[in-house]
Amino acid sequence: FPSPSGFGDDNEEESHWSLQRMLEWQRACQAEARERVGGRWSGWGHKREAGRRGAVAVGMYHSSTQRRHWTFRSEEELSRRRADANRRFRCKVVANGKVQQNASFILEPHEELTICKYYEKRLLDFCSVFKPVMPKSVVGSACMYFKRFYLNNSVMEYHPRVIMLTCAFLACKVDEFNVSSAQFVGNLRESPIGQEKALEQILEYELLLIQQLNFHLIVHNPYRPFEGFMIDLKTRYPLLENPETLRKTADDFLNRVALTDACLLYTPSQIALTAILSSASRAGINMESYLSESLMLKENKASVSYLLDGMKCMKNLVKKYEPPHPEEVAVLKQKLEKCHSPELALNTNTKKRKGYEEDEYFTKKSKLDEDEWTDDDFIE
């Protein structure tokens, strides 16, 4: 596993962690290792998959923490969690006497969701132009971390600009996409000093992010099952002459579904299969026989019905998704920046912001003010 303070950098200042943080990181690594090798081997056909660095064992989805802890029953449950996070933060800052309950700049739950949608898109844009090219699995993990984090936290307490970069930074480590910390912040359109500040904040929030994810770092994305289905179509479904013709439209569906909450509601295999069948439908190709014959669902009408209902709901998620309007985002960002202004300092838990450092000797003094780098510093 990579070092907690970076990607094997020799910078002693960056790697200056307290014992508490090192123990927390060790716990995260142990949890990751258990999930990597726990249960049965996975991949299409329950086989080991040859990874980028050799044979990599990945725990099956049905026994994963993603299924047990991060797959939810309905959109209503997700809305309740976000509303609870908003309510908890409101109660906390009102109890501290920092703001009034009806303060005009306090965001409502639906406004927080709009802000999250905006920064999710910024996260995807950042990853899409990242140099070197970022693997899809890393992008998917980063987006999943971001969605999970803001199920239980408020954007008014933790600025999504920093959290989104921390999600991408952590995903690079977990997925073994080996870039140095200098390379990572080099993708920001900023001066060297601004990049140093960004890295400082990322490292400050990294452990907080890991803890808020409950150390569940392994993400099962739809990209592996998608490739599995493509192989299956090529080898066991001769009725479709060239399955590759479905790839472009299916990839587009996966990109669009990544902006929705589908990954919190459906299994990776469901998402992958929906992408393929949606692509086939748009091409005028009927693949009912693939479901009934190749996937052996002919006699299991209940499973077919459940699968088709899920696909329909997923398509509706994609269809009804609306990107935030720029005018609305501009107004909400003003409220957000007010919440994070130094005079209010609504981020009430300093230790949490600093990564739960309990030893003052290991707490670095901030070199720059947090607002000295902005959304405009992302490379487009």
Short mmCIF file of C-alpha atoms in Angstrom, two decimals:
data_model
loop_
_atom_site.label_atom_id
_atom_site.label_comp_id
_atom_site.label_asym_id
_atom_site.label_seq_id
_atom_site.Cartn_x
_atom_site.Cartn_y
_atom_site.Cartn_z
CA PHE A 1 0.00 0.00 0.00
CA PRO A 2 1.24 3.53 -0.70
CA SER A 3 2.41 5.81 2.06
CA PRO A 4 -0.41 7.80 3.73
CA SER A 5 1.06 11.23 3.03
CA GLY A 6 1.53 10.88 -0.70
CA PHE A 7 2.65 8.48 -3.36
CA GLY A 8 6.05 7.55 -2.03
CA ASP A 9 7.36 11.11 -1.99
CA ASP A 10 10.52 11.84 -0.07
CA ASN A 11 9.17 15.11 1.29
CA GLU A 12 9.54 14.72 5.06
CA GLU A 13 7.20 17.58 5.83
CA GLU A 14 4.36 15.95 3.90
CA SER A 15 4.91 12.58 5.57
CA HIS A 16 4.96 14.04 9.07
CA TRP A 17 2.02 12.15 10.54
CA SER A 18 1.04 11.69 14.15
CA LEU A 19 0.86 8.20 15.62
CA GLN A 20 -2.92 8.49 15.72
CA ARG A 21 -3.15 9.17 12.00
CA MET A 22 -0.75 6.36 11.20
CA LEU A 23 -2.85 3.92 13.21
CA GLU A 24 -5.98 5.09 11.43
CA TRP A 25 -4.30 4.62 8.06
CA GLN A 26 -3.15 1.15 9.08
CA ARG A 27 -6.74 0.30 9.97
CA ALA A 28 -7.88 1.50 6.55
CA CYS A 29 -5.23 -0.60 4.80
CA GLN A 30 -6.20 -3.68 6.80
CA ALA A 31 -9.87 -3.18 5.94
CA GLU A 32 -8.95 -2.76 2.29
CA ALA A 33 -6.80 -5.90 2.34
CA ARG A 34 -9.59 -7.95 3.92
CA GLU A 35 -12.03 -6.87 1.25
CA ARG A 36 -9.55 -7.45 -1.57
CA VAL A 37 -8.97 -11.07 -0.63
CA GLY A 38 -12.16 -11.90 1.27
CA GLY A 39 -14.84 -14.19 -0.04
CA ARG A 40 -14.63 -15.85 -3.41
CA TRP A 41 -12.73 -14.65 -6.45
CA SER A 42 -14.71 -12.50 -8.83
CA GLY A 43 -14.79 -11.40 -12.41
CA TRP A 44 -17.03 -12.68 -15.17
CA GLY A 45 -17.59 -16.40 -14.61
CA HIS A 46 -16.07 -16.16 -11.06
CA LYS A 47 -12.55 -16.21 -12.49
CA ARG A 48 -9.50 -14.29 -11.45
CA GLU A 49 -9.00 -11.23 -13.55
CA ALA A 50 -5.60 -10.26 -14.90
CA GLY A 51 -5.14 -6.71 -13.73
CA ARG A 52 -2.83 -3.98 -14.89
CA ARG A 53 -0.12 -5.30 -12.61
CA GLY A 54 -0.80 -9.00 -12.81
CA ALA A 55 -3.47 -11.21 -11.35
CA VAL A 56 -5.55 -9.11 -8.97
CA ALA A 57 -8.09 -10.66 -6.62
CA VAL A 58 -11.17 -8.55 -6.07
CA GLY A 59 -13.89 -9.50 -3.58
CA MET A 60 -17.29 -10.27 -5.06
CA TYR A 61 -19.92 -7.57 -4.94
CA HIS A 62 -22.49 -9.65 -3.03
CA SER A 63 -20.10 -9.94 -0.06
CA SER A 64 -18.74 -6.39 -0.30
CA THR A 65 -19.11 -3.42 2.03
CA GLN A 66 -20.61 -1.57 -0.94
CA ARG A 67 -23.59 -3.92 -0.97
CA ARG A 68 -23.93 -4.12 2.81
CA HIS A 69 -23.48 -0.48 3.69
CA TRP A 70 -23.68 1.72 0.59
CA THR A 71 -26.49 0.30 -1.55
CA PHE A 72 -29.86 1.75 -0.56
CA ARG A 73 -33.47 0.79 -1.13
CA SER A 74 -34.87 3.97 -2.65
CA GLU A 75 -34.28 7.57 -3.68
CA GLU A 76 -36.40 8.58 -0.69
CA GLU A 77 -33.88 7.00 1.68
CA LEU A 78 -31.07 8.98 0.06
CA SER A 79 -33.11 12.18 0.39
CA ARG A 80 -33.73 11.45 4.09
CA ARG A 81 -30.05 10.96 4.75
CA ARG A 82 -29.14 14.22 3.04
CA ALA A 83 -31.88 16.07 4.88
CA ASP A 84 -30.65 14.62 8.19
CA ALA A 85 -27.10 15.78 7.43
CA ASN A 86 -28.42 19.28 6.71
CA ARG A 87 -30.52 19.29 9.89
CA ARG A 88 -27.63 18.09 12.08
CA PHE A 89 -25.38 20.84 10.81
CA ARG A 90 -28.04 23.50 11.27
CA CYS A 91 -28.65 22.40 14.85
CA LYS A 92 -24.94 22.38 15.59
CA VAL A 93 -24.18 25.90 14.36
CA VAL A 94 -27.35 27.34 15.91
CA ALA A 95 -26.47 25.71 19.23
CA ASN A 96 -23.00 27.25 19.00
CA GLY A 97 -24.61 30.66 18.59
CA LYS A 98 -22.83 31.34 15.30
CA VAL A 99 -25.94 31.86 13.18
CA GLN A 100 -29.68 32.21 13.54
CA GLN A 101 -31.96 29.36 12.52
CA ASN A 102 -33.43 31.42 9.66
CA ALA A 103 -30.16 32.94 8.39
CA SER A 104 -30.54 33.71 4.68
CA PHE A 105 -27.25 32.10 3.65
CA ILE A 106 -27.97 28.70 5.24
CA LEU A 107 -28.60 26.21 2.48
CA GLU A 108 -31.69 24.04 2.26
CA PRO A 109 -31.28 20.29 1.52
CA HIS A 110 -32.31 20.70 -2.13
CA GLU A 111 -29.83 23.56 -2.49
CA GLU A 112 -27.06 21.41 -1.07
CA LEU A 113 -27.95 18.73 -3.61
CA THR A 114 -27.64 21.29 -6.41
CA ILE A 115 -24.20 22.27 -5.15
CA CYS A 116 -23.20 18.61 -5.00
CA LYS A 117 -24.37 18.04 -8.57
CA TYR A 118 -22.31 21.00 -9.71
CA TYR A 119 -19.14 19.75 -8.03
CA GLU A 120 -19.72 16.16 -9.17
CA LYS A 121 -19.63 17.48 -12.73
CA ARG A 122 -16.49 19.47 -11.93
CA LEU A 123 -14.94 16.32 -10.51
CA LEU A 124 -15.71 14.37 -13.69
CA ASP A 125 -14.35 17.22 -15.81
CA PHE A 126 -11.16 17.32 -13.74
CA CYS A 127 -10.69 13.57 -14.11
CA SER A 128 -11.43 13.59 -17.84
CA VAL A 129 -8.52 15.92 -18.64
CA PHE A 130 -6.17 14.56 -15.98
CA LYS A 131 -2.61 13.86 -17.13
CA PRO A 132 -1.59 11.05 -17.25
CA VAL A 133 -4.93 9.63 -18.38
CA MET A 134 -6.95 8.49 -15.38
CA PRO A 135 -8.46 4.97 -15.63
CA LYS A 136 -12.25 4.72 -15.55
CA SER A 137 -12.11 2.71 -12.34
CA VAL A 138 -10.34 5.59 -10.57
CA VAL A 139 -12.89 8.10 -11.85
CA GLY A 140 -15.74 5.84 -10.73
CA SER A 141 -14.24 5.38 -7.26
CA ALA A 142 -13.69 9.13 -6.85
CA CYS A 143 -17.32 9.87 -7.77
CA MET A 144 -18.57 7.18 -5.42
CA TYR A 145 -16.49 8.56 -2.54
CA PHE A 146 -17.93 12.03 -3.19
CA LYS A 147 -21.53 10.78 -3.23
CA ARG A 148 -21.04 8.73 -0.08
CA PHE A 149 -19.37 11.57 1.81
CA TYR A 150 -22.23 14.01 1.24
CA LEU A 151 -24.88 11.51 2.23
CA ASN A 152 -23.86 12.16 5.83
CA ASN A 153 -22.13 15.55 5.71
CA SER A 154 -23.07 19.08 4.75
CA VAL A 155 -21.36 21.18 2.09
CA MET A 156 -21.67 24.06 4.56
CA GLU A 157 -19.21 22.31 6.87
CA TYR A 158 -16.85 20.73 4.35
CA HIS A 159 -16.32 22.60 1.12
CA PRO A 160 -16.92 20.32 -1.88
CA ARG A 161 -14.10 22.00 -3.80
CA VAL A 162 -11.59 20.43 -1.42
CA ILE A 163 -13.51 17.19 -0.86
CA MET A 164 -13.79 16.47 -4.59
CA LEU A 165 -10.03 16.72 -5.05
CA THR A 166 -9.44 14.63 -1.94
CA CYS A 167 -11.77 11.97 -3.36
CA ALA A 168 -9.79 11.87 -6.61
CA PHE A 169 -6.48 11.80 -4.70
CA LEU A 170 -7.61 8.91 -2.49
CA ALA A 171 -9.06 6.99 -5.44
CA CYS A 172 -5.69 7.16 -7.20
CA LYS A 173 -4.07 5.49 -4.20
CA VAL A 174 -6.70 2.82 -3.61
CA ASP A 175 -6.81 1.85 -7.27
CA GLU A 176 -2.99 1.89 -7.50
CA PHE A 177 -2.90 4.59 -10.16
CA ASN A 178 0.60 5.72 -9.36
CA VAL A 179 0.98 9.47 -9.71
CA SER A 180 2.99 11.64 -7.35
CA SER A 181 1.33 14.30 -5.25
CA ALA A 182 3.18 16.93 -7.33
CA GLN A 183 1.78 15.40 -10.52
CA PHE A 184 -1.69 15.39 -9.04
CA VAL A 185 -1.84 19.07 -8.10
CA GLY A 186 0.01 19.89 -11.30
CA ASN A 187 -3.34 19.27 -12.98
CA LEU A 188 -4.68 22.38 -11.28
CA ARG A 189 -4.47 25.62 -13.21
CA GLU A 190 -2.61 27.33 -10.41
CA SER A 191 0.73 28.81 -9.43
CA PRO A 192 3.23 26.55 -7.59
CA ILE A 193 2.23 28.23 -4.32
CA GLY A 194 -1.45 27.64 -5.05
CA GLN A 195 -0.75 24.00 -5.90
CA GLU A 196 1.14 23.62 -2.62
CA LYS A 197 -1.84 25.03 -0.75
CA ALA A 198 -4.23 22.69 -2.55
CA LEU A 199 -2.06 19.69 -1.66
CA GLU A 200 -1.89 20.83 1.95
CA GLN A 201 -5.67 20.92 2.16
CA ILE A 202 -6.05 17.56 0.41
CA LEU A 203 -3.73 15.95 2.95
CA GLU A 204 -5.57 17.65 5.81
CA TYR A 205 -8.90 16.20 4.67
CA GLU A 206 -7.72 12.80 3.50
CA LEU A 207 -8.11 10.98 6.79
CA LEU A 208 -11.44 12.68 7.46
CA LEU A 209 -12.68 11.36 4.13
CA ILE A 210 -11.48 7.83 4.92
CA GLN A 211 -13.21 7.93 8.29
CA GLN A 212 -16.47 9.28 6.88
CA LEU A 213 -16.41 6.42 4.37
CA ASN A 214 -16.15 4.07 7.36
CA PHE A 215 -12.88 2.77 5.86
CA HIS A 216 -14.89 1.15 3.05
CA LEU A 217 -12.50 2.03 0.25
CA ILE A 218 -13.07 -0.71 -2.31
CA VAL A 219 -15.58 0.41 -4.95
CA HIS A 220 -17.23 -1.96 -7.41
CA ASN A 221 -17.77 0.01 -10.61
CA PRO A 222 -19.87 -1.07 -13.62
CA TYR A 223 -16.88 -1.04 -15.98
CA ARG A 224 -15.62 -4.57 -15.24
CA PRO A 225 -19.05 -6.20 -15.59
CA PHE A 226 -19.59 -4.15 -18.75
CA GLU A 227 -16.46 -5.66 -20.31
CA GLY A 228 -17.61 -9.06 -19.05
CA PHE A 229 -20.93 -8.68 -20.84
CA MET A 230 -19.14 -7.60 -24.01
CA ILE A 231 -16.97 -10.70 -23.92
CA ASP A 232 -20.04 -12.84 -23.25
CA LEU A 233 -21.87 -11.32 -26.21
CA LYS A 234 -18.91 -12.01 -28.50
CA THR A 235 -18.49 -15.61 -27.41
CA ARG A 236 -22.00 -16.86 -26.58
CA TYR A 237 -24.46 -14.71 -28.50
CA PRO A 238 -23.93 -15.22 -32.24
CA LEU A 239 -27.19 -13.43 -33.09
CA LEU A 240 -25.34 -10.16 -32.57
CA GLU A 241 -22.69 -9.98 -35.27
CA ASN A 242 -20.59 -7.13 -33.87
CA PRO A 243 -21.18 -6.27 -30.20
CA GLU A 244 -18.61 -3.48 -30.44
CA THR A 245 -21.18 -1.40 -32.28
CA LEU A 246 -22.95 -1.04 -28.94
CA ARG A 247 -19.92 0.30 -27.08
CA LYS A 248 -20.07 4.00 -27.93
CA THR A 249 -23.71 4.48 -26.96
CA ALA A 250 -23.29 2.25 -23.90
CA ASP A 251 -20.28 4.30 -22.78
CA ASP A 252 -22.37 7.43 -23.16
CA PHE A 253 -25.07 5.88 -20.96
CA LEU A 254 -22.47 4.99 -18.30
CA ASN A 255 -21.16 8.56 -18.36
CA ARG A 256 -24.65 9.94 -17.92
CA VAL A 257 -25.66 7.47 -15.22
CA ALA A 258 -22.53 8.43 -13.25
CA LEU A 259 -24.11 11.83 -12.61
CA THR A 260 -27.14 10.23 -10.97
CA ASP A 261 -27.56 8.23 -7.75
CA ALA A 262 -27.76 4.92 -9.63
CA CYS A 263 -24.51 3.65 -8.10
CA LEU A 264 -26.11 4.02 -4.65
CA LEU A 265 -29.25 2.12 -5.67
CA TYR A 266 -28.27 -0.61 -8.13
CA THR A 267 -25.57 -3.23 -8.51
CA PRO A 268 -22.68 -2.66 -10.93
CA SER A 269 -23.91 -5.57 -13.06
CA GLN A 270 -27.40 -4.06 -13.33
CA ILE A 271 -25.92 -0.74 -14.45
CA ALA A 272 -23.63 -2.42 -16.99
CA LEU A 273 -26.40 -4.59 -18.44
CA THR A 274 -28.77 -1.62 -18.64
CA ALA A 275 -26.12 0.32 -20.57
CA ILE A 276 -25.81 -2.50 -23.12
CA LEU A 277 -29.54 -3.11 -23.52
CA SER A 278 -30.21 0.62 -23.75
CA SER A 279 -27.60 0.89 -26.50
CA ALA A 280 -29.13 -2.08 -28.32
CA SER A 281 -32.60 -0.58 -28.04
CA ARG A 282 -31.44 2.69 -29.56
CA ALA A 283 -29.87 0.71 -32.40
CA GLY A 284 -33.13 -1.15 -32.98
CA ILE A 285 -31.71 -4.48 -31.78
CA ASN A 286 -33.94 -6.84 -29.78
CA MET A 287 -31.91 -8.70 -27.15
CA GLU A 288 -34.68 -10.48 -25.24
CA SER A 289 -33.23 -13.82 -26.29
CA TYR A 290 -29.93 -12.86 -24.64
CA LEU A 291 -31.69 -12.45 -21.30
CA SER A 292 -33.76 -15.61 -21.63
CA GLU A 293 -31.24 -17.95 -23.24
CA SER A 294 -27.67 -16.76 -22.62
CA LEU A 295 -28.36 -15.46 -19.10
CA MET A 296 -30.67 -18.40 -18.41
CA LEU A 297 -33.57 -16.31 -17.15
CA LYS A 298 -36.23 -17.94 -19.31
CA GLU A 299 -37.77 -19.93 -16.46
CA ASN A 300 -37.23 -17.28 -13.81
CA LYS A 301 -39.92 -14.73 -14.58
CA ALA A 302 -39.61 -13.06 -11.18
CA SER A 303 -35.93 -12.29 -11.78
CA VAL A 304 -36.63 -11.01 -15.28
CA SER A 305 -39.41 -8.76 -13.98
CA TYR A 306 -37.18 -7.44 -11.19
CA LEU A 307 -34.34 -6.83 -13.63
CA LEU A 308 -36.51 -5.02 -16.16
CA ASP A 309 -38.12 -2.88 -13.45
CA GLY A 310 -34.69 -1.85 -12.23
CA MET A 311 -33.60 -0.99 -15.75
CA LYS A 312 -36.69 1.11 -16.27
CA CYS A 313 -36.10 3.03 -13.04
CA MET A 314 -32.44 3.53 -13.94
CA LYS A 315 -33.36 4.91 -17.36
CA ASN A 316 -35.79 7.28 -15.66
CA LEU A 317 -33.01 8.47 -13.36
CA VAL A 318 -30.90 9.35 -16.39
CA LYS A 319 -33.85 10.88 -18.24
CA LYS A 320 -34.95 13.15 -15.40
CA TYR A 321 -31.45 14.29 -14.45
CA GLU A 322 -31.04 18.01 -15.04
CA PRO A 323 -27.68 19.73 -14.71
CA PRO A 324 -27.77 22.70 -12.35
CA HIS A 325 -28.54 26.01 -14.02
CA PRO A 326 -25.52 28.38 -13.97
CA GLU A 327 -27.59 31.26 -12.56
CA GLU A 328 -28.83 29.11 -9.68
CA VAL A 329 -25.34 27.77 -9.00
CA ALA A 330 -23.91 31.30 -8.88
CA VAL A 331 -26.42 32.33 -6.20
CA LEU A 332 -25.87 29.16 -4.15
CA LYS A 333 -22.10 29.47 -4.36
CA GLN A 334 -22.35 32.92 -2.81
CA LYS A 335 -24.22 31.38 0.12
CA LEU A 336 -21.68 28.58 0.30
CA GLU A 337 -18.72 30.95 0.38
CA LYS A 338 -20.49 32.93 3.12
CA CYS A 339 -20.72 29.74 5.18
CA HIS A 340 -17.00 29.15 4.71
CA SER A 341 -15.95 32.75 5.31
CA PRO A 342 -13.35 33.28 8.08
CA GLU A 343 -15.71 35.51 10.10
CA LEU A 344 -18.26 32.70 10.42
CA ALA A 345 -16.00 29.64 10.35
CA LEU A 346 -18.92 27.21 10.38
CA ASN A 347 -16.50 24.32 10.07
CA THR A 348 -16.87 23.72 13.78
CA ASN A 349 -14.58 20.76 14.33
CA THR A 350 -11.00 21.92 13.82
CA LYS A 351 -9.54 18.55 14.71
CA LYS A 352 -11.78 16.87 12.15
CA ARG A 353 -10.67 19.37 9.51
CA LYS A 354 -7.04 18.75 10.36
CA GLY A 355 -7.44 15.01 10.14
CA TYR A 356 -8.05 14.23 13.82
CA GLU A 357 -4.51 15.17 14.81
CA GLU A 358 -4.33 15.10 18.58
CA ASP A 359 -0.66 15.94 18.97
CA GLU A 360 0.00 19.66 18.46
CA TYR A 361 3.57 18.92 17.40
CA PHE A 362 2.30 17.30 14.22
CA THR A 363 -0.21 19.97 13.24
CA LYS A 364 1.15 22.03 10.38
CA LYS A 365 0.41 25.72 10.34
CA SER A 366 -1.54 26.70 7.25
CA LYS A 367 0.64 28.62 4.81
CA LEU A 368 -2.18 30.32 2.95
CA ASP A 369 -5.82 31.22 3.45
CA GLU A 370 -8.25 28.60 2.17
CA ASP A 371 -9.88 30.93 -0.35
CA GLU A 372 -6.65 31.65 -2.24
CA TRP A 373 -7.50 28.97 -4.78
CA THR A 374 -10.92 28.65 -6.35
CA ASP A 375 -13.05 26.67 -8.79
CA ASP A 376 -11.39 28.55 -11.64
CA ASP A 377 -8.13 26.80 -10.89
CA PHE A 378 -9.30 23.46 -12.33
CA ILE A 379 -7.85 22.65 -15.73
CA GLU A 380 -10.64 22.48 -18.34
#
